[in-house]
Coordinates of C-alpha atoms in Angstrom, one line a residue:
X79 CA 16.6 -147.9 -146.0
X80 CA 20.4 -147.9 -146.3
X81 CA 23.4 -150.1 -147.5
X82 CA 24.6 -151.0 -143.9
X83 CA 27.1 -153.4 -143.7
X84 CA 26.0 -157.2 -143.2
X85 CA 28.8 -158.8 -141.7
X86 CA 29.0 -162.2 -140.6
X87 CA 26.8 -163.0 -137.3
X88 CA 28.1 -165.9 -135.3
X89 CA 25.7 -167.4 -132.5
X90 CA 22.9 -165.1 -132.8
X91 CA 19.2 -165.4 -132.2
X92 CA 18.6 -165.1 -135.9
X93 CA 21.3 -168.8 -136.5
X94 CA 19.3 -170.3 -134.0
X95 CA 16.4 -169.6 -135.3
X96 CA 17.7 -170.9 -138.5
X97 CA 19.2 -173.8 -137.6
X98 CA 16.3 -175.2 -135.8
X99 CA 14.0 -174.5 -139.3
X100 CA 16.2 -176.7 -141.3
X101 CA 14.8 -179.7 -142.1
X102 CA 11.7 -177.2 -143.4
X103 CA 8.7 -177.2 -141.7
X104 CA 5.0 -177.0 -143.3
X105 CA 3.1 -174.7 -141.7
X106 CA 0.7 -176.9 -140.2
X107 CA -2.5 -174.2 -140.7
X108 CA -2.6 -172.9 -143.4
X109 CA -5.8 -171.0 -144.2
X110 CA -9.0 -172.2 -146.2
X111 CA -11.6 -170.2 -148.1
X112 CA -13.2 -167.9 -146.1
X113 CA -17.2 -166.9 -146.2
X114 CA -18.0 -163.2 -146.4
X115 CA -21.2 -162.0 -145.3
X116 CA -20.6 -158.4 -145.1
X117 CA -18.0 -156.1 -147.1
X118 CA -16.6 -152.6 -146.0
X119 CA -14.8 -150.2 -147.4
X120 CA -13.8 -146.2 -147.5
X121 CA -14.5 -144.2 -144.2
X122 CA -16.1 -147.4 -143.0
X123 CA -13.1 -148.6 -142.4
X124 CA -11.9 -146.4 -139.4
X125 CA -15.3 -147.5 -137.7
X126 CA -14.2 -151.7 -137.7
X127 CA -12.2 -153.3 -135.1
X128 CA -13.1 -157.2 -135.0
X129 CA -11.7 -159.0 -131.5
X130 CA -9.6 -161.8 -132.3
X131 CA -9.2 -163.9 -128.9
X132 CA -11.0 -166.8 -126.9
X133 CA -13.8 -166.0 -124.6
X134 CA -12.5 -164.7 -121.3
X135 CA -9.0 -164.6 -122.6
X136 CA -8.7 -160.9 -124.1
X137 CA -8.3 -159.5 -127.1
X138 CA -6.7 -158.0 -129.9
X139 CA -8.5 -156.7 -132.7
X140 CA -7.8 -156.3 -136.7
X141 CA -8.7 -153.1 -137.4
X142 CA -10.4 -152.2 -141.0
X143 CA -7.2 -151.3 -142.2
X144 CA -5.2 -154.3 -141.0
X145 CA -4.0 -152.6 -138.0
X146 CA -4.1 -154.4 -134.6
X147 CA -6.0 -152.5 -132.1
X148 CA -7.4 -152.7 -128.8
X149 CA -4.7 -154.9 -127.0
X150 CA -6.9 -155.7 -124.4
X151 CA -5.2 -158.7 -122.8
X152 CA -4.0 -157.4 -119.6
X153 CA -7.4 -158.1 -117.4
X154 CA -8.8 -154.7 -118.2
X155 CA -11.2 -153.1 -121.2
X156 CA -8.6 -151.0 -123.5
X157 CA -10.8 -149.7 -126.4
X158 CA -8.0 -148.0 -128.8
X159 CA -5.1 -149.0 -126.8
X160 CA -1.5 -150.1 -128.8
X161 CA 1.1 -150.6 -126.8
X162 CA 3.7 -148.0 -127.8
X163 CA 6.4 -145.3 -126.5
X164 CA 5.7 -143.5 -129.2
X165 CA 3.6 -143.7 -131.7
X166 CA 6.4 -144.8 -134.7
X167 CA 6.6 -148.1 -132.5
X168 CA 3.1 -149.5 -132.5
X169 CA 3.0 -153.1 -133.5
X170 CA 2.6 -154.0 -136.8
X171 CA 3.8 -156.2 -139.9
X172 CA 5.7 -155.1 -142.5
X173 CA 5.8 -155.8 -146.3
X174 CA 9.1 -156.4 -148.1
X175 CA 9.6 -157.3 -152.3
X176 CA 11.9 -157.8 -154.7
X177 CA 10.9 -158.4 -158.2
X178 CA 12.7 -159.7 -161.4
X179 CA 14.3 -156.4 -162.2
X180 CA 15.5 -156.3 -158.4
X181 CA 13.4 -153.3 -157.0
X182 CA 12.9 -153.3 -153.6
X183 CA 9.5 -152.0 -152.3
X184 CA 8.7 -151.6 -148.5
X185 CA 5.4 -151.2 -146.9
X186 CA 3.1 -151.4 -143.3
X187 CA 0.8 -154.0 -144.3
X188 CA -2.1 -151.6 -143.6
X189 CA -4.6 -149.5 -145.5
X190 CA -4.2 -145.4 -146.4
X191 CA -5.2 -142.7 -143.7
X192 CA -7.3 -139.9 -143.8
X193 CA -6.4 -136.8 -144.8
X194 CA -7.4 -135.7 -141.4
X195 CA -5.5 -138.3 -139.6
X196 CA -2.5 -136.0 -140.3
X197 CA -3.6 -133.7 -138.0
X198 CA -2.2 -133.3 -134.2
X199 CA -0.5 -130.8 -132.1
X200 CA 2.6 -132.8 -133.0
X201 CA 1.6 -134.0 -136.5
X202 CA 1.3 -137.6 -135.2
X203 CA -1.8 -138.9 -134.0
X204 CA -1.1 -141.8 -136.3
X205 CA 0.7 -145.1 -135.4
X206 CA 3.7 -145.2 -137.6
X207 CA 2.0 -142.3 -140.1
X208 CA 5.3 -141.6 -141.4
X209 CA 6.0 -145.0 -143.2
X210 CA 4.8 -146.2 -146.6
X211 CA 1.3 -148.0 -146.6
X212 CA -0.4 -149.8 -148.7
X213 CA -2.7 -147.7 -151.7
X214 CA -6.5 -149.1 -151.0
X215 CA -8.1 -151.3 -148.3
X216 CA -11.4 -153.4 -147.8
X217 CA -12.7 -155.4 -145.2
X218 CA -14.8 -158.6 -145.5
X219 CA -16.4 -160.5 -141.8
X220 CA -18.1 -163.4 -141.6
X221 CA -17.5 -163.5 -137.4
X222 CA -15.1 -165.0 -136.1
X223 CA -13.5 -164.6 -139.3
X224 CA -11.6 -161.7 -140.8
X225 CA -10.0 -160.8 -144.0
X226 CA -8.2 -157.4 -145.3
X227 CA -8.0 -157.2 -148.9
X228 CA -4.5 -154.7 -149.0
X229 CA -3.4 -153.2 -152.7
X230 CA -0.8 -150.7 -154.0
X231 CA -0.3 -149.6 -157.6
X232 CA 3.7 -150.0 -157.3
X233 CA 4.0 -153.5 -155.9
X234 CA 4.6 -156.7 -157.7
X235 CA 2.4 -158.1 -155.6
X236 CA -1.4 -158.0 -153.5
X237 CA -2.0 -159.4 -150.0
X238 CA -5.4 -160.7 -148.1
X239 CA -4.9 -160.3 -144.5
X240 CA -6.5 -163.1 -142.5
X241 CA -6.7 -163.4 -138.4
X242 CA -9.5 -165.6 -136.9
X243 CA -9.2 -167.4 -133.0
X244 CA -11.7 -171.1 -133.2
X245 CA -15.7 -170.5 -132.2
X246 CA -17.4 -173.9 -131.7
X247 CA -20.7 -173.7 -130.5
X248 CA -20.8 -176.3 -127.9
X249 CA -17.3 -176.4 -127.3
X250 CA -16.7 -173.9 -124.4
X251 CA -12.7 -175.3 -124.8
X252 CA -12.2 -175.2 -128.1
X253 CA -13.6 -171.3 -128.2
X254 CA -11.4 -170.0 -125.2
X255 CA -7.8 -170.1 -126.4
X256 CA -5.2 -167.2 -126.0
X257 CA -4.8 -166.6 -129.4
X258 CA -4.6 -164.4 -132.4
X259 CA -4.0 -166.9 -135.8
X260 CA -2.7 -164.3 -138.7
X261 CA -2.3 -165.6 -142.2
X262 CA -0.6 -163.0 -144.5
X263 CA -1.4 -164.4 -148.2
X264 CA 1.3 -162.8 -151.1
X265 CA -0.2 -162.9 -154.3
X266 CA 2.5 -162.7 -157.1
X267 CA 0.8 -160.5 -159.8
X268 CA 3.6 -160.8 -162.6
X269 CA 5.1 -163.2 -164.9
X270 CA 8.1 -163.5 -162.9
X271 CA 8.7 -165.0 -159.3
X272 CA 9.2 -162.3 -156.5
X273 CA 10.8 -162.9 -153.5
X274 CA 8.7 -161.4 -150.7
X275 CA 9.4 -161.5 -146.8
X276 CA 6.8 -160.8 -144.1
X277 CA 7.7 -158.8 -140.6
X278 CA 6.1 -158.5 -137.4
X279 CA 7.4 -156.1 -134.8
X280 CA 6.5 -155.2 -131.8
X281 CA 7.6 -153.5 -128.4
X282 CA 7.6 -155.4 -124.7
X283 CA 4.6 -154.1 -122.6
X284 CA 4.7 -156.5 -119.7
X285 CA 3.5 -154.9 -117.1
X286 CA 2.2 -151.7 -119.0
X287 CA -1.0 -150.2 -118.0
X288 CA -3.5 -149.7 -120.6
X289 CA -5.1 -147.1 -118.5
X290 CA -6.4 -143.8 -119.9
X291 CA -4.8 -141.6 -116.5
X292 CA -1.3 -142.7 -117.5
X293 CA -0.3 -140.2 -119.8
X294 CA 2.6 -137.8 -120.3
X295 CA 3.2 -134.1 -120.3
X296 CA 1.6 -134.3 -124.3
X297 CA -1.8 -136.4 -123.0
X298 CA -0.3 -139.3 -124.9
X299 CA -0.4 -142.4 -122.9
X300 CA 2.9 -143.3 -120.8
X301 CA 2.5 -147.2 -120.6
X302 CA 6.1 -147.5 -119.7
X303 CA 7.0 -146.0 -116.3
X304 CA 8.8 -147.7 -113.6
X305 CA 9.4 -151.2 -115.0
X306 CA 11.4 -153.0 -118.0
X307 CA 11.1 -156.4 -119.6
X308 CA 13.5 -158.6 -121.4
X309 CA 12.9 -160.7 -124.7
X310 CA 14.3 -164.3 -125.9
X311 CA 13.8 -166.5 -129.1
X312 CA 12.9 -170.3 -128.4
X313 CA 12.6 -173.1 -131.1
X314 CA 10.7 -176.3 -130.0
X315 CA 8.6 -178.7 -132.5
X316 CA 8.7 -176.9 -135.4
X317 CA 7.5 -173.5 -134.0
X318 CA 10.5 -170.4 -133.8
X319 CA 9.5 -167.2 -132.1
X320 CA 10.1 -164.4 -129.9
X321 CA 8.2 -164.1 -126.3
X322 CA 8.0 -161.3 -124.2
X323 CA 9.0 -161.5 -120.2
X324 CA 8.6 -159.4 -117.1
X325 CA 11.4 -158.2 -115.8
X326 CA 11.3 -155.2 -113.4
X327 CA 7.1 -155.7 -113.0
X328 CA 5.3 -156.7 -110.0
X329 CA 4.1 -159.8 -109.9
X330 CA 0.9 -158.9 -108.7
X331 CA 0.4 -156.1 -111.5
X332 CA -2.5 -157.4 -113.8
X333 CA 0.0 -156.6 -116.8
X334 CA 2.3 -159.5 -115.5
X335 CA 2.3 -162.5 -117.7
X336 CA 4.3 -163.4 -121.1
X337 CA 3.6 -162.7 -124.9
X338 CA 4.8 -164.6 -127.8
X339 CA 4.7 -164.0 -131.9
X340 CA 5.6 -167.2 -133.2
X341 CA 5.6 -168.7 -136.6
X342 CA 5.7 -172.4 -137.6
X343 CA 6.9 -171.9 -141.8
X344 CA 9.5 -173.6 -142.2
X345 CA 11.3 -171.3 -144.8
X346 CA 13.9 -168.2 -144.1
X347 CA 13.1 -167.3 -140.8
X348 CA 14.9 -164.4 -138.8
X349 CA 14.6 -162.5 -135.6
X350 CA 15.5 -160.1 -133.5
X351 CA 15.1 -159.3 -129.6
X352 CA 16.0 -155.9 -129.0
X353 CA 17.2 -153.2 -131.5
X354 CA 19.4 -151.1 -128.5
X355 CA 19.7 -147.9 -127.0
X356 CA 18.2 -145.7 -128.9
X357 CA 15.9 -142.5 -128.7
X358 CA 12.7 -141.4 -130.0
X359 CA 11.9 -143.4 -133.5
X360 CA 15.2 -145.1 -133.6
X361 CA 14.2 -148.7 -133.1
X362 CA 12.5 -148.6 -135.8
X363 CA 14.7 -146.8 -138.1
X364 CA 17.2 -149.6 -137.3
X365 CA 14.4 -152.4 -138.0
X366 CA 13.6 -150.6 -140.9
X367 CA 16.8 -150.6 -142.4
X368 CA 18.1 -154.3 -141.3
X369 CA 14.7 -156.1 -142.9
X370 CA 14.7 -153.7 -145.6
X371 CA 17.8 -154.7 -147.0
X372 CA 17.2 -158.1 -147.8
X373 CA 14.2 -159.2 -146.1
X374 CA 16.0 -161.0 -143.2
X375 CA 16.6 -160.0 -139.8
X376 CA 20.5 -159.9 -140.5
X377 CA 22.2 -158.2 -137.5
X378 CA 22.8 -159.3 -134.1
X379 CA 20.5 -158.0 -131.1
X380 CA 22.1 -155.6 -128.6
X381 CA 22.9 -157.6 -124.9
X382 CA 20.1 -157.8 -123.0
X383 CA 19.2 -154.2 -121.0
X384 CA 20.8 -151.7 -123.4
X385 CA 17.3 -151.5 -124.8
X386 CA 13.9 -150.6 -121.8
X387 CA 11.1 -152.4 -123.0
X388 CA 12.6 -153.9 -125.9
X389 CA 11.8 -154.3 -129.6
X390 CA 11.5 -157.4 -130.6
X391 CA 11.1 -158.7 -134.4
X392 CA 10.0 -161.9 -136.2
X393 CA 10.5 -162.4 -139.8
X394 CA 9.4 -164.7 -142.8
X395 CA 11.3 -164.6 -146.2
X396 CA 10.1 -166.5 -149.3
X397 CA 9.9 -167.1 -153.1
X398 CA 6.1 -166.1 -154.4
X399 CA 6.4 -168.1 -158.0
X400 CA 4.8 -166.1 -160.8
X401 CA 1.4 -165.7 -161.1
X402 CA 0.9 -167.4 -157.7
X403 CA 1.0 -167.5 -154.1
X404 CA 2.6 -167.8 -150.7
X405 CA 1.0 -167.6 -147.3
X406 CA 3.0 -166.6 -143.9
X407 CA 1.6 -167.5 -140.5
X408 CA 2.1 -165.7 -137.4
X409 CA 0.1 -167.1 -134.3
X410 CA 0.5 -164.4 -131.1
X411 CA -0.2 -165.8 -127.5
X412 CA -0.4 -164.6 -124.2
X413 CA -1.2 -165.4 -120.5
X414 CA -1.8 -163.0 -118.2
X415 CA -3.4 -164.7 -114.8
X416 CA -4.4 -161.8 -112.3
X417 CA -7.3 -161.0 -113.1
X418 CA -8.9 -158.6 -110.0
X419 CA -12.0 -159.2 -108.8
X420 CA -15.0 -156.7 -109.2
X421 CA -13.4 -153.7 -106.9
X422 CA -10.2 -153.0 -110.1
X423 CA -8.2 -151.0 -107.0
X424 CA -7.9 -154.0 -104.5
X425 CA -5.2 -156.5 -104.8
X426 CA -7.9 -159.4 -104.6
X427 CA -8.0 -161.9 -107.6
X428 CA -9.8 -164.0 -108.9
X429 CA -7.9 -165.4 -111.7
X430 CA -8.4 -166.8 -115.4
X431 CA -9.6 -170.1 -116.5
X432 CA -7.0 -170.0 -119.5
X433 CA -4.2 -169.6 -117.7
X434 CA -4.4 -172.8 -115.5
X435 CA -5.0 -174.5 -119.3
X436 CA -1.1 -173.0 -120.3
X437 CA 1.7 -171.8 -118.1
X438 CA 3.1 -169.3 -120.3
X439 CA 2.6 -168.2 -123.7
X440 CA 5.0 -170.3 -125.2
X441 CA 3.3 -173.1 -124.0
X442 CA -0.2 -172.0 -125.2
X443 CA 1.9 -171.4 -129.0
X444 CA 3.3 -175.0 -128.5
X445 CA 0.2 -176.8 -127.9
X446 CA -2.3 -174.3 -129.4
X447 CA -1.0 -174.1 -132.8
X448 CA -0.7 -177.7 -133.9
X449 CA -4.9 -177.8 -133.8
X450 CA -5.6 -174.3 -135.7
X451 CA -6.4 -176.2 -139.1
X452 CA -8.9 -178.7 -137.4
X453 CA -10.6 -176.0 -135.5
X454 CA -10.4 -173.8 -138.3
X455 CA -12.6 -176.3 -140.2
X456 CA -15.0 -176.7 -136.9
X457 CA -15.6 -173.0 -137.1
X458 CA -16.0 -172.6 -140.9
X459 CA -19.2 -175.5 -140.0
X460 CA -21.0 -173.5 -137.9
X461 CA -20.2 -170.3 -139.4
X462 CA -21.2 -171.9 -143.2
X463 CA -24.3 -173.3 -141.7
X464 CA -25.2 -170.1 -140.2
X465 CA -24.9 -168.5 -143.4
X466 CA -26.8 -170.9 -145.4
X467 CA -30.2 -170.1 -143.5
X468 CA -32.7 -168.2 -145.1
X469 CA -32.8 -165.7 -142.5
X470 CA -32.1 -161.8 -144.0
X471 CA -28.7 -160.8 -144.4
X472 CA -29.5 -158.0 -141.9
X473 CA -30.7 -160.3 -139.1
X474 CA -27.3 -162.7 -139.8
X475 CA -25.2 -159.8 -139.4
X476 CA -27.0 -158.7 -136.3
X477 CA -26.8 -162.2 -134.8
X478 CA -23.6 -163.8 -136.4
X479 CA -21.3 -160.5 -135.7
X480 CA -22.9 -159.9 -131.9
X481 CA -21.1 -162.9 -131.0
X482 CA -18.3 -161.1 -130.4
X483 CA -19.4 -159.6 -127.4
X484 CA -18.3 -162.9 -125.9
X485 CA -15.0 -162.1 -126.8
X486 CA -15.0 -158.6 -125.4
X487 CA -13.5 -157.8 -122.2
X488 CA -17.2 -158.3 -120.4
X489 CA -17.4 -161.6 -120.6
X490 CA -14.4 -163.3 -118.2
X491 CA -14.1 -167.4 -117.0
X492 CA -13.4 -168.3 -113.3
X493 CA -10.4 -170.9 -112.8
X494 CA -13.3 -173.3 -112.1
X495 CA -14.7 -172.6 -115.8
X496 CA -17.9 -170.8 -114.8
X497 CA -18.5 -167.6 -117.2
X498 CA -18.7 -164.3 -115.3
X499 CA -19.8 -161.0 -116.9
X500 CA -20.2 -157.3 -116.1
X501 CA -23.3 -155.2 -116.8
X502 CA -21.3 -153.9 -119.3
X503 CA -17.7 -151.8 -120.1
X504 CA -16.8 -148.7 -121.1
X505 CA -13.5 -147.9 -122.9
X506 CA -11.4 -148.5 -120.0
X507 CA -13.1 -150.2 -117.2
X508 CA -15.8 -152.3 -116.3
X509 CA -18.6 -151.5 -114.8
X510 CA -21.8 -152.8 -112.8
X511 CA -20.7 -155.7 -111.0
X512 CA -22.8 -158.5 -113.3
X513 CA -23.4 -162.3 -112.7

């Protein structure tokens, strides 16, 4: 971080933003208490990746650390895939404080690597490796539900991690929506109230190719060649974000579509669409610095096209009174419609069900987001009576947590509704045409 000057900004995205959160919003969803029917921890944790998404929708999956993994949105399996130039701009969410005393702490809300995750021909196999993380991590499912338990000995404060998308048996609707519900709960561990801010940042991939053949001279994957995209802030009913557009992709590509990471809190928000032209890991020196100062998104994004692929950057500040606690929701959406038919190299498609439901991804935010706590409550039902059977905890966990597989890129819905599958997937592609 560094004392960069924080002049005035006139007409930015960030005063928009602002301006539209004024009257102060409630968050409509706001998460309950969630069940737990299995905890992990330690060296588990590497091995845990639960798929957050609606059936036949695509994924993206909180890793046992908090991390997001596995973007697989774009119509194709992506096992491991983040969509990155480098590895210092993965998405993530970021942690700022500042307690009574006026310390500033700064942190990727995410669990501690391995010793032996330092280890590359480059020294960065790692998303972000170089920034400050979080001390200790654990892991508690109850599918669809997830929760990270995140800790460090020199914050003021702890945070649960919380991302869940609705499952209502029955309700073939209500379990195939396009997106990722995060709740990041700030729980103030001192006498005195902190002031805490929550950051999501992420880089455009419209267009990019989660395919494993794409790589660069270093065998590191090199999502980004030939095309650009463009990002803009929008504030309608209560819900401020940033979404993600094509801009030099075919329209035919299956990574055409739109992405959005939206919030609906009603307090300090601030964002950011592009961080300009800069090499290597400067984008996210320069978010780094800007949120870190204060915990807002102060300075003005860079005109539109000085930045490939842009940065974008959505941010939540508030006051965490003492001994309490403060939740901040981020909702991500998507819609990505061509969607190839069995033969992956053809340009023959067959489409997706969700994306005749919502246009865009701002759409899906806008109408999606407003039922969260109902379905939220739908879920918990099934998932509470589930867990209140007499069954083994064994068999629950084999039967509650293989629901995912519904979830997973194998599973896909026609425009007419009816639920395709393949014989199965690997990493990167499906395989044996199915039913």
């Amino acid at each position: 971080m560094n004392g960069k000057r924080k002049g005035a900004v006139k007409k930015t995205a960030v005063s928009i933003l602002v301006a539209a959160s004024a009257g102060v919003v409630v968050a409509a969803w706001v998460p309950d208490e969630w069940p737990v029917l299995k905890t992990y921890d330690g060296d588990h944790l590497r091995r845990i990746a639960l798929p957050v998404g609606g059936i036949g929708t695509g994924t993206i999956s909180l890793g046992g650390r908090s991390e997001l993994t596995d973007w697989q949105l774009t119509n194709i399996p992506a096992i491991g895939f983040q969509p990155a130039e480098f590895g210092a701009d993965a998405p993530s969410f970021v942690l700022w404080t500042k307690d009574a005393k006026g310390a500033r702490k700064l942190k990727v809300l995410e669990g501690p690597m391995l010793p032996e995750e330092y280890l590359n021909g480059e020294g960065r196999p790692f998303a972000y490796r170089g920034l400050p993380r979080f001390d200790a991590a654990s892991f508690m499912a109850a599918y669809p539900f997830g929760q990270v338990m995140l800790t460090a000995k020199d914050l003021p404060v702890s945070v649960r991690v919380k991302a869940y998308n609705p499952f209502v048996p029955g309700d073939s609707e209500a379990s195939s929506l396009p997106v990722m519900a995060l709740a990041y709960e700030v729980e103030n561990l001192t006498d005195a109230p902190v002031e805490a801010a929550v950051c999501g940042r992420m880089r455009n991939f419209i267009g990019c190719s989660a395919c494993p053949t794409n790589v660069d001279w270093r065998g590191e994957s090199a999502v980004y060649k030939g095309f650009s995209g463009t990002n803009a802030v929008f504030a309608v009913n209560g819900l401020k974000g940033v979404k993600m557009l094509p801009k030099d992709v075919d329209s035919c590509a299956t990574g055409w579509g739109t992405f959005a990471l939206t919030t609906d809190d009603g307090e300090g928000v601030s964002a950011r669409t592009s961080f300009g032209r800069s090499p290597w890991y400067r984008p996210t020196v320069e978010m780094m610095d800007d949120f870190g100062a204060d915990g807002r998104l102060d300075l003005p994004s860079p005109e539109p096209g000085r930045e490939r692929n842009p940065m974008l950057a959505l941010a939540v500040k508030k006051t965490v009174p003492a001994k309490g606690k403060a939740v901040f929701p981020f909702y991500l959406t998507w819609s990505f419609p061509n969607r190839r038919a069995w033969q992956q190299d053809d340009r023959h498609f067959v489409g997706n069900h969700y994306t005749l439901c919502y246009r865009d991804a701002e759409q899906a935010a806008v109408e999606i987001v407003p039922r969260l706590a109902t379905l939220e409550r739908r879920t918990l039902s099934f998932v509470n009576a589930f867990l209140s059977s007499s069954a083994p905890v064994e068999l629950k966990e084999a039967a509650l947590f293989n629901l995912a597989v519904l979830r997973s890129p194998t599973v896909f819905r026609l425009p007419s509704g009816h639920l395709m599958g393949w014989e199965g997937v690997i990493d990167h592609l499906g395989f044996c045409e199915g039913t």
